[in-house]
XYZ file of C-alpha atoms in Angstrom:
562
model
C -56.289 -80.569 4.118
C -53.063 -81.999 3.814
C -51.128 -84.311 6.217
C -48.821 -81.594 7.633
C -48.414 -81.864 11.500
C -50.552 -80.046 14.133
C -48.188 -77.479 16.012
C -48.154 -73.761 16.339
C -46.287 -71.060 15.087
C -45.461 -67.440 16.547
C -44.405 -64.367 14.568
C -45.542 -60.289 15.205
C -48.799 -59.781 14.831
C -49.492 -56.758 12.726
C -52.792 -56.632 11.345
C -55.455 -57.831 14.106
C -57.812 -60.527 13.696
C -58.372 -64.006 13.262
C -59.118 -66.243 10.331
C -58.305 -70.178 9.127
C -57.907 -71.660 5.567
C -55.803 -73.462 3.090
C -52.546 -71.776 2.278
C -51.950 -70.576 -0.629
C -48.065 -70.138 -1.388
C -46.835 -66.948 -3.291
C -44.819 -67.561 -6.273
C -41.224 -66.749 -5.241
C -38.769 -64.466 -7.665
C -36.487 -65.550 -10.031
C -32.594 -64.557 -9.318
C -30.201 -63.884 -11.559
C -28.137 -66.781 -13.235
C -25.179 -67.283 -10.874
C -22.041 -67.101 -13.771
C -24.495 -64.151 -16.148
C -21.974 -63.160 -18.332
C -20.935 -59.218 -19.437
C -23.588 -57.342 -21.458
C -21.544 -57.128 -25.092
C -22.716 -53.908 -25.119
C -23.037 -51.705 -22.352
C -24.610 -48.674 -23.490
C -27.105 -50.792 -24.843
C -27.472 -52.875 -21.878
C -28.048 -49.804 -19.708
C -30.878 -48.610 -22.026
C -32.508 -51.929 -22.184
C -32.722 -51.588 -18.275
C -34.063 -48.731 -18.098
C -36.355 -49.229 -20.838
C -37.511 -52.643 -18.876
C -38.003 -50.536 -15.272
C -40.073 -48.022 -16.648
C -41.785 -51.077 -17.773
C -42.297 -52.042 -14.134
C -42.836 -48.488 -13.050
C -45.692 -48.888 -15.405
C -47.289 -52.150 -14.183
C -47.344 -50.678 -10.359
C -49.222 -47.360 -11.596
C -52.118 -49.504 -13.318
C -52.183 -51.377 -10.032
C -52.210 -48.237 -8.441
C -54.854 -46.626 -10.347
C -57.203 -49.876 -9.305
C -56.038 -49.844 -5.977
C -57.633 -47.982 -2.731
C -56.489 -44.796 -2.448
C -54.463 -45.607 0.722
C -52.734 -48.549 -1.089
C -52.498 -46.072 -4.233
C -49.954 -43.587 -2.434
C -47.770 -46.602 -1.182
C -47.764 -48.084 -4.323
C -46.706 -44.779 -5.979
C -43.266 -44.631 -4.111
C -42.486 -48.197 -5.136
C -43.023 -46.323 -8.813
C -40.827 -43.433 -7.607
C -38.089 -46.239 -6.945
C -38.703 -47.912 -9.865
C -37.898 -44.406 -11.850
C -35.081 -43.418 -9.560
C -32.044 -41.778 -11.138
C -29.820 -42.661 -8.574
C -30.692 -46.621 -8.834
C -30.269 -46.430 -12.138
C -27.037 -45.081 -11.518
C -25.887 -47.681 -9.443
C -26.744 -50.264 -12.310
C -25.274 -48.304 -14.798
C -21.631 -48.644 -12.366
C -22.164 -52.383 -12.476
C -22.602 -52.863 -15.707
C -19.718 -50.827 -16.523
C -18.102 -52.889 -14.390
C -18.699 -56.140 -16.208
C -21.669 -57.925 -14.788
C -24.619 -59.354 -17.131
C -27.928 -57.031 -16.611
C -29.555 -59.313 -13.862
C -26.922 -59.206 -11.986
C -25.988 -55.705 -12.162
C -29.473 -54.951 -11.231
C -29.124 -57.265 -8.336
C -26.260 -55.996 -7.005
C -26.913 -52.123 -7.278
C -30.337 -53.130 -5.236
C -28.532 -54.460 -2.706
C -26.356 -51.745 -1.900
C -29.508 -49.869 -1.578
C -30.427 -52.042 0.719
C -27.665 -51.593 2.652
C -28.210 -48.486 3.074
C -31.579 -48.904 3.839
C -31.064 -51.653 7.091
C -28.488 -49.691 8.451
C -31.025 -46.659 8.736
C -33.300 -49.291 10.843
C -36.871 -48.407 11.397
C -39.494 -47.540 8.507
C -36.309 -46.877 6.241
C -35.224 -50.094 7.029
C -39.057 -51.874 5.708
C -38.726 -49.779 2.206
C -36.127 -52.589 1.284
C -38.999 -54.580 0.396
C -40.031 -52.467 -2.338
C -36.435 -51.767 -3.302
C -36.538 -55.727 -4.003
C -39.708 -55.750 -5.791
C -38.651 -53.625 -7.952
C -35.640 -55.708 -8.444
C -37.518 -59.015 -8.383
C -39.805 -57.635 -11.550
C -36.984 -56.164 -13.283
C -35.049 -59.096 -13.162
C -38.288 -61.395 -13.993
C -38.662 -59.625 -17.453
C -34.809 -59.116 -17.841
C -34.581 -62.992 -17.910
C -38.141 -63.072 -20.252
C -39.879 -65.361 -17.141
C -43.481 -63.730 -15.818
C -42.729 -61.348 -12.791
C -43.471 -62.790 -8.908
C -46.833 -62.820 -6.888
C -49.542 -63.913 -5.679
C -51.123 -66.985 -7.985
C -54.721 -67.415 -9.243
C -56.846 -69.016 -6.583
C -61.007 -69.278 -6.118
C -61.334 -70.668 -2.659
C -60.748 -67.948 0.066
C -57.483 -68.775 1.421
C -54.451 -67.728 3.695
C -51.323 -66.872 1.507
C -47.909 -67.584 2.966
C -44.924 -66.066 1.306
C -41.987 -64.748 2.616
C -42.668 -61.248 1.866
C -45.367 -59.324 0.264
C -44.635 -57.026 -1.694
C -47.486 -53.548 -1.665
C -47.835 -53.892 -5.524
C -49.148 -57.596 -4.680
C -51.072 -56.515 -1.071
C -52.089 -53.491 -2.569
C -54.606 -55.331 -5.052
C -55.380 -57.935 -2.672
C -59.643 -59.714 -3.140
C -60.534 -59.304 0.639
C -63.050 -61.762 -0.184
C -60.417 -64.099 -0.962
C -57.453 -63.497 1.217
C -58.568 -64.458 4.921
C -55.180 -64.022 6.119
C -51.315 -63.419 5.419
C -48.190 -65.391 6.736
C -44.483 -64.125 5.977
C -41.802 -65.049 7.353
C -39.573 -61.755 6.757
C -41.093 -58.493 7.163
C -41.956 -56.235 10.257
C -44.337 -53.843 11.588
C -43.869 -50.965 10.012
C -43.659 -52.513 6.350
C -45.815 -51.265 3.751
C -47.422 -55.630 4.205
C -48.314 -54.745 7.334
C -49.846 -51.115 7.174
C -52.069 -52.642 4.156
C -52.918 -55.386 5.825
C -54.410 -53.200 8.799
C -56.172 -50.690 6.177
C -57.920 -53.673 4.192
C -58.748 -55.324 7.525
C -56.992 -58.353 6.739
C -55.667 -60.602 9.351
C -51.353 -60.985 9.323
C -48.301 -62.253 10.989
C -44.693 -61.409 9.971
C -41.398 -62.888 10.855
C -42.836 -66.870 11.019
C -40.186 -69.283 10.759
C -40.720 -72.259 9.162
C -44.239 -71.044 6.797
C -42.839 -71.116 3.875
C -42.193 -75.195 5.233
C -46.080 -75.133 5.413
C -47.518 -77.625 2.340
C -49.899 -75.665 0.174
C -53.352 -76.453 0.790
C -52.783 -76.975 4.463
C -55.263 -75.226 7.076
C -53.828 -73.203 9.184
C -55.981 -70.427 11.785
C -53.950 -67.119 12.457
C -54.276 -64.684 15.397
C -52.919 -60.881 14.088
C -53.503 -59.548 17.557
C -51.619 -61.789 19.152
C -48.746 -63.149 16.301
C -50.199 -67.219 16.243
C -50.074 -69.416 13.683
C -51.931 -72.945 14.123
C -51.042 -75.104 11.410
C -53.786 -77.737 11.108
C -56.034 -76.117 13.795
C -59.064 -78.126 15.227
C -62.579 -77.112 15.423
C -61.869 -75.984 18.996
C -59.057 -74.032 18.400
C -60.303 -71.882 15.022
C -63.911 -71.134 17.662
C -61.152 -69.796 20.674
C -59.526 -67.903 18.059
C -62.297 -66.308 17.072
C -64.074 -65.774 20.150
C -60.922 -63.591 20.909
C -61.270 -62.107 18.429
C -64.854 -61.089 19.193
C -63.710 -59.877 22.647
C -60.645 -57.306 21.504
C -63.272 -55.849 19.236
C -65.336 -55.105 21.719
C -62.989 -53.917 24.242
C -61.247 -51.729 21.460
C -64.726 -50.305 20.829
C -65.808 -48.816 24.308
C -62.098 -46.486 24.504
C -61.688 -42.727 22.636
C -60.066 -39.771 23.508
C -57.208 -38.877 25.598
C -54.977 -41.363 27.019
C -55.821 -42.112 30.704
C -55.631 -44.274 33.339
C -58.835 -45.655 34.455
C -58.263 -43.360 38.101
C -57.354 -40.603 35.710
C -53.618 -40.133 35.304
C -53.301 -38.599 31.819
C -50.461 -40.423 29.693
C -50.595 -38.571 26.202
C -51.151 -41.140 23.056
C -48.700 -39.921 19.909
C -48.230 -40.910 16.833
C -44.604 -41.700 14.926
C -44.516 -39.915 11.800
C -41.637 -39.700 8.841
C -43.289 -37.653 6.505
C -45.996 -34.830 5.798
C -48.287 -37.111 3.909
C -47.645 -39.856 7.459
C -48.861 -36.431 9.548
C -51.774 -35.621 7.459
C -53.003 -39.211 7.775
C -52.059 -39.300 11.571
C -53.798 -35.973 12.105
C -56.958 -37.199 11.107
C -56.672 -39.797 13.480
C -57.621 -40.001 17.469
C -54.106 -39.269 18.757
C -52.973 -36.225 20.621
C -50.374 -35.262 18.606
C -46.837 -36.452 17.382
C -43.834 -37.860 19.607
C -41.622 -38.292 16.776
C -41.393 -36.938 13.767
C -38.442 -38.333 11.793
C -37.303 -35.528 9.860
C -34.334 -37.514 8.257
C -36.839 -38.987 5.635
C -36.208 -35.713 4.088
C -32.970 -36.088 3.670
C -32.103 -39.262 2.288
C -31.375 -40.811 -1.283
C -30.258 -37.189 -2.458
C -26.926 -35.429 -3.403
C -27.806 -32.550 -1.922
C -29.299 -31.090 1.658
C -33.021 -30.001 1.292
C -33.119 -26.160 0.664
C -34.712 -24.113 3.541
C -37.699 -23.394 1.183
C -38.170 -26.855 1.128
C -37.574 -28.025 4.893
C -39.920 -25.183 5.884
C -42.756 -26.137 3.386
C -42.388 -29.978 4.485
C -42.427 -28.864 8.407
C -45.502 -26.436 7.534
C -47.176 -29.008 6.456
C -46.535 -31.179 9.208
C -47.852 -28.655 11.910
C -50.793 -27.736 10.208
C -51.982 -31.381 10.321
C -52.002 -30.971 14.340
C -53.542 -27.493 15.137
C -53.280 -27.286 19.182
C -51.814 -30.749 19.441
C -47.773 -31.263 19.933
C -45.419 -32.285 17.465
C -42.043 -33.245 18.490
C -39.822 -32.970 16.211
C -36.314 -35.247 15.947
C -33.673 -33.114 14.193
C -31.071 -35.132 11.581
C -30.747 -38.288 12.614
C -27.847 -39.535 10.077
C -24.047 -40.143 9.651
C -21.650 -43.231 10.009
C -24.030 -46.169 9.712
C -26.434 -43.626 8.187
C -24.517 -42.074 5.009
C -25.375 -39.237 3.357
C -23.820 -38.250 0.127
C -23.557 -34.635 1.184
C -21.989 -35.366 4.501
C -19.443 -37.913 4.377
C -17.301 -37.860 6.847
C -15.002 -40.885 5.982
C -15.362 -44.322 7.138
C -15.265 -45.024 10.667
C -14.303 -48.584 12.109
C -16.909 -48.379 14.104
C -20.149 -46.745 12.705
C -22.773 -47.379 14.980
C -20.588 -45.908 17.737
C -19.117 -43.356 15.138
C -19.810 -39.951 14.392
C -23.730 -40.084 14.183
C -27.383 -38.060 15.366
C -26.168 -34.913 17.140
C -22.319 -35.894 16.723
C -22.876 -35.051 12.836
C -24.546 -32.108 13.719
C -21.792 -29.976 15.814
C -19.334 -31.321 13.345
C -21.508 -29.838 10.049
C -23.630 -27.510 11.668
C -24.926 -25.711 8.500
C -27.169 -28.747 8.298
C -28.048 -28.231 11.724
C -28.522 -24.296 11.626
C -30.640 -24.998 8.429
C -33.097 -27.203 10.065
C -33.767 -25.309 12.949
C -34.039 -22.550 10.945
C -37.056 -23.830 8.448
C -38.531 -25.574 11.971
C -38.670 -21.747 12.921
C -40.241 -20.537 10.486
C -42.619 -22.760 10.050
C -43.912 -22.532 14.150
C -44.024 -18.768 13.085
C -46.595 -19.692 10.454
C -48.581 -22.372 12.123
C -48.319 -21.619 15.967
C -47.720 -25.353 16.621
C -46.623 -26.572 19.706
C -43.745 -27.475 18.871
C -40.615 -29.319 20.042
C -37.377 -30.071 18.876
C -34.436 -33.147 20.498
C -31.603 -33.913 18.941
C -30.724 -37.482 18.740
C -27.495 -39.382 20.337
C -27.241 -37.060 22.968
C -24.600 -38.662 25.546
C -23.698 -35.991 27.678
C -24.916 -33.142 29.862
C -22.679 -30.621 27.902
C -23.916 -31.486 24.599
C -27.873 -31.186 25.614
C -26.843 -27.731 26.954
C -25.236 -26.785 23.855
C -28.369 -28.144 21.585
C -31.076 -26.493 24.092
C -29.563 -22.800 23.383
C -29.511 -23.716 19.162
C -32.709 -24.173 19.582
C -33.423 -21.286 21.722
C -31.900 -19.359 19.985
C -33.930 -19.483 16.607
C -36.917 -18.996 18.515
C -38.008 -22.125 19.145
C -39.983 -22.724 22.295
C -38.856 -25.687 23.843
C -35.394 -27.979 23.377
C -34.916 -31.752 24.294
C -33.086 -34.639 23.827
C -33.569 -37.904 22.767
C -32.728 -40.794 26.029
C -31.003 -43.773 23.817
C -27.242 -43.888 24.996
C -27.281 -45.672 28.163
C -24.694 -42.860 29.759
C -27.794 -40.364 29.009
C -30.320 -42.701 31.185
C -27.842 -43.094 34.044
C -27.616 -39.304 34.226
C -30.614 -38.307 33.196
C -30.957 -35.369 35.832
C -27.679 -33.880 34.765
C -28.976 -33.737 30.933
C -32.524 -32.807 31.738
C -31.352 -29.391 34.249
C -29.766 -28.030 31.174
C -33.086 -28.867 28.162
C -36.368 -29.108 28.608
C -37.899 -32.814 28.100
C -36.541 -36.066 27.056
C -38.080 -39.172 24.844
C -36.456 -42.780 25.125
C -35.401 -44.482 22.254
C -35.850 -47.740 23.110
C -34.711 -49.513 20.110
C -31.104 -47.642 20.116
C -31.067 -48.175 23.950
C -31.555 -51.898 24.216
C -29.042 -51.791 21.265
C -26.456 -50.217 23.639
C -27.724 -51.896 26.513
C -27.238 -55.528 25.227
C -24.079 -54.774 22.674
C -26.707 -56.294 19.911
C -26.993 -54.983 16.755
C -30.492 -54.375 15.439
C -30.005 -55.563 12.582
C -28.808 -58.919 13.258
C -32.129 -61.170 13.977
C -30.405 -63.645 15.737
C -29.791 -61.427 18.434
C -33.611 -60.354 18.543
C -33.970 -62.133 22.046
C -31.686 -59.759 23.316
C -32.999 -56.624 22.200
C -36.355 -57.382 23.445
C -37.630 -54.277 25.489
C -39.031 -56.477 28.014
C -35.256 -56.885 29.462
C -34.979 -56.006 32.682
C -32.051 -53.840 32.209
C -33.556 -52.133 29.863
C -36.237 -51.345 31.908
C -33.691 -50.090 35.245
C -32.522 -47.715 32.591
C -35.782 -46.458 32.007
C -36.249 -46.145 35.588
C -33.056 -44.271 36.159
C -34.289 -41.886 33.056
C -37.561 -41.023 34.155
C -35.694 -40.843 38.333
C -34.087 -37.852 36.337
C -37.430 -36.464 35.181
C -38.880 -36.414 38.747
C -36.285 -34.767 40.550
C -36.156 -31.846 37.711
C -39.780 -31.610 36.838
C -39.272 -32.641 32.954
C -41.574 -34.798 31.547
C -39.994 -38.117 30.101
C -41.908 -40.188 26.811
C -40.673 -43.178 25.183
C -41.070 -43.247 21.579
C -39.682 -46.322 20.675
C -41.367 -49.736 19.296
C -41.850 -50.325 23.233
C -44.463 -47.379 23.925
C -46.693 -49.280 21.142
C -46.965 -52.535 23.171
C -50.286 -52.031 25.183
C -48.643 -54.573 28.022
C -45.415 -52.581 28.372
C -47.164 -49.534 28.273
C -48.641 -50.057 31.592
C -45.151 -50.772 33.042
C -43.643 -47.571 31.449
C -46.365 -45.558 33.084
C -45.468 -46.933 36.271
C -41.743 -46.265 35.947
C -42.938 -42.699 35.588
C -43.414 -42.041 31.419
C -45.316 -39.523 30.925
C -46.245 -39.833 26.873
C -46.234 -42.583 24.811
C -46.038 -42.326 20.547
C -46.113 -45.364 18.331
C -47.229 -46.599 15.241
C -50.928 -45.156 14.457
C -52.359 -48.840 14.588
C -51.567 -49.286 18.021
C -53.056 -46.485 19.551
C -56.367 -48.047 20.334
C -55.055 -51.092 22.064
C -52.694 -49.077 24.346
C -55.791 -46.411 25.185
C -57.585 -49.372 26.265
C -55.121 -50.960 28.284
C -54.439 -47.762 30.045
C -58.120 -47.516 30.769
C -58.388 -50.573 32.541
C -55.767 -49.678 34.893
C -55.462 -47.739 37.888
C -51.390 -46.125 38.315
C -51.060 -47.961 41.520
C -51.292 -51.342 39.284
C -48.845 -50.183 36.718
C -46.429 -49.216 38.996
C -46.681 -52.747 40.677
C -46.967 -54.142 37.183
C -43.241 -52.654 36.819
C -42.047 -53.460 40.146
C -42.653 -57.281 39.608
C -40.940 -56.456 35.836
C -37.787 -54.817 37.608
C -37.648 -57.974 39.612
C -37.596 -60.369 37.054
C -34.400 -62.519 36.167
C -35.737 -62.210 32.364
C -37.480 -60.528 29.639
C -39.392 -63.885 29.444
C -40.286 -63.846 33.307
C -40.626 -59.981 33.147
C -43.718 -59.858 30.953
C -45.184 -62.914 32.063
C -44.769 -61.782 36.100
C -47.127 -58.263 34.521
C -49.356 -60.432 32.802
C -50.152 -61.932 36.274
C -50.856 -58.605 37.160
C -52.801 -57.628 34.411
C -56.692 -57.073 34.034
C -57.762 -60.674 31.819
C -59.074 -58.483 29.019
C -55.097 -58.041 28.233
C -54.849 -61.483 26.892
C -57.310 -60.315 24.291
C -55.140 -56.913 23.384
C -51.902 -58.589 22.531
């Protein structure tokens, strides 16, 4: 133990758990020299890059092939990245343009990266494999062994600032009691194998990497704690609570209900046909978003119809008799795709973007509902479609009859311009449900970017305005008879679930790992409570005061689910 300070840390909890021992720091990457001057030769240069990533590539598969088969998929599309033509493209520009090969790798990473963030979401977490690649590319560019996770016998807590899934993949769970970054988030590959290997974790810690190596420090991935120096008292609470969500999350299966039996349906967030046949193996009732732009991206060219409908076949095939809604294109201005650029905007985020791109390039559009068609013809899913950024009452009218008029059952529209929540009942007499995007929406609601993590207090969806929007939305719902679901990162917070239920929500999809807490918490509840729960939250002056004034509310057990 070292003579580090007591004091606690907080962060997001993503893997549940708790656990205590002496960090262990990961080794951090090395960066390219800062004046690296011009490869002599650039055609060589550009082979010796590519020669040196397929060296990489390499390393990942034989950590692959020892890896679980879970971890072994996720490692795989580091690979693909690692291999991809269009990266190497982009280092192939900057070396042409004069930069030494470190750099040039650094740089064409980063505008990958770019891209990446400003797609948000799980798009927005593949940026740390983009920079592992980088990180190990540059590592044996410069002749200096690549980053990770050091040799260590005792087990131990590692702290790093990110993990990258070559390095979590082939983790010793009987070494690694916990993880600690301080970047990351809860969709990242970090924290999905963290939760499959059972290992305790906490992103987005300021200040760990501060933590002296060899310091003892307990962890809480339920609840996103981080004691540094813990006493004797503190590591037993920690894992009493632990002992206590366990059991709680044990007694709960099934449909989602509250305990006097108001059904709220439990869905699961999807981007791809390999995310839906894992989710569809899974106790969930289906799928409240299915990102379909995952099938888009990083190409020159739109996906074929063959291949759409083959992808979306898939898809409903993994969920016979359950629902799958489906989120048509969600790209443009802040989202670029090489096959429909549409200039630069001075604005993006409030640019041409979601259903916007589609009326103005609706081959895309006619394309995708088209393969979406044919595959409900071949699977008999029940199946939904919304279009994203849908503003006004016009243009959910105008994407309802597309939709119709393929053959599609049922049309809808994503809730995440704050004009859509305010006239929700206008939108919602013309389609035939709506879903809140609560990430976009307290985006719009606060004028905070997403991406900018200083902002993060404001964008927390326990804001009450926020929450009158929701209101207003699901108000809309009641007085046409349309169901309303939220699924944004809000729906997966088993608290704010039970205040979204009372505001009227009628479905709630999320990350797969959250499902059981949020099942619980519903079936410890009566509605009456939740709809006092988000009474006292509409009241509040503050996000802060909001969730603390439901946590009054709440059944005890809750302190134990978050």
């Amino acid at each position: 133990m070292t003579d580090a300070p007591h004091r606690q840390l907080s962060g997001i909890g993503v893997s549940v758990g708790t656990s205590a021992g002496p960090v262990v720091q990961v080794r951090p990457a090395p960066t390219a020299p800062a004046h690296e001057p011009a490869a002599p030769d650039a055609a060589a240069a550009k082979a010796h890059v590519r020669e040196t990533m397929e060296q990489v590539a390499a390393g990942l598969e034989a950590r692959a092939a020892k890896a679980d088969p879970k971890a072994a998929t996720i490692l795989q599309a580091t690979v693909m990245m690692a291999r991809d033509p269009g990266l190497a493209g982009g280092i192939d520009t900057q070396l042409d343009a004069g930069k030494g090969p470190a750099t040039a790798v650094t740089a064409a990473v980063e505008e990958f990266c770019t891209m990446f963030e400003s797609l948000g979401g799980y798009m927005a977490e593949r940026v740390t494999d983009l920079r592992d690649v980088r990180d190990r590319t540059v590592a044996r560019l410069l002749g200096e062994p690549e980053p990770g996770v050091p040799d260590f016998d005792e087990p131990s807590v590692l702290v790093a600032n990110d993990l990258a899934p070559a390095e979590t993949a082939t983790l010793d769970i009987d070494k690694v009691r916990g993880i600690v970054t301080e970047a990351g988030g809860p969709t990242s590959h970090t924290a999905i194998l963290a939760a499959q290997l059972g290992i305790p974790a906490v992103v987005r810690v300021q200040g760990a990497l501060e933590i002296p190596a060899g310091t003892v420090v307990a962890l809480d991935g339920g609840v996103g704690e981080v004691i540094v120096n813990p006493t004797e008292d503190e590591q037993e609470q920690l894992a009493e609570r632990s002992r206590r969500r366990a059991a709680a999350l044990s007694n709960v299966s099934g449909v989602g209900v509250t305990r006097d039996g108001t059904k709220v349906a439990l869905l699961a967030n999807i981007g791809t046909a390999e995310d839906a046949e894992k989710a569809g193996k899974l106790d969930c009732e289906g799928v409240g978003l299915f990102r379909t732009e995952f099938l888009f991206l990083d190409r020159e060219d739109a996906p074929t119809l063959e291949e759409q409908t083959e992808t979306y076949t898939r898809v409903f095939r993994a969920f016979p008799e359950r629902r799958v809604v489906v989120r048509t294109l969600d790209a443009g201005a802040d989202k670029p795709l090489a096959f429909a650029d549409l200039g630069e905007e001075e604005n993006p985020a409030l640019g041409v973007r979601g259903l916007r791109l589609q009326r103005e390039r609706q081959d895309l559009l006619d394309t995708q509902l088209q393969a979406l068609a044919a595959a409900y013809q071949a699977t008999g899913a029940d199946v939904r479609v919304m279009a994203p950024m849908v503003a006004t009452r016009e243009e959910a009218r105008w994407f309802a009859q597309q939709v119709k008029a393929v053959g599609l059952p049922k049309g809808g529209t994503m809730i995440e311009v704050p004009g859509a929540a305010i006239r929700a009942k206008d939108i919602l007499e013309v389609c035939d449900f709506a879903s809140l995007g609560t990430n976009d929406l307290s985006q719009y609601t606060m004028a905070a970017d997403r991406m900018q993590g200083a902002l993060a207090p404001l964008l927390s969806p326990w804001q009450p305005p926020l929450l009158d929007l929701v209101k207003m939305a699901c108000e809309g719902g009641r007085a046409t008879g349309k169901p309303i679901g939220v699924c944004g990162e809000a729906g997966g917070d088993p608290l704010l679930a039970l205040v979204l239920v009372g505001l009227g929500v009628s479905s709630l999809s999320m990350a797969t790992p959250k499902l059981a807490a949020v099942r619980t918490a519903l079936s410890l509840h009566e509605l009456g409570a939740c709809q006092r729960m988000a009474t006292a939250a509409l009241k509040a002056r503050s996000a802060r005061k909001a969730r603390q004034a439901v946590l009054d509310l709440a059944d005890p057990i809750m302190l134990d689910l978050l």
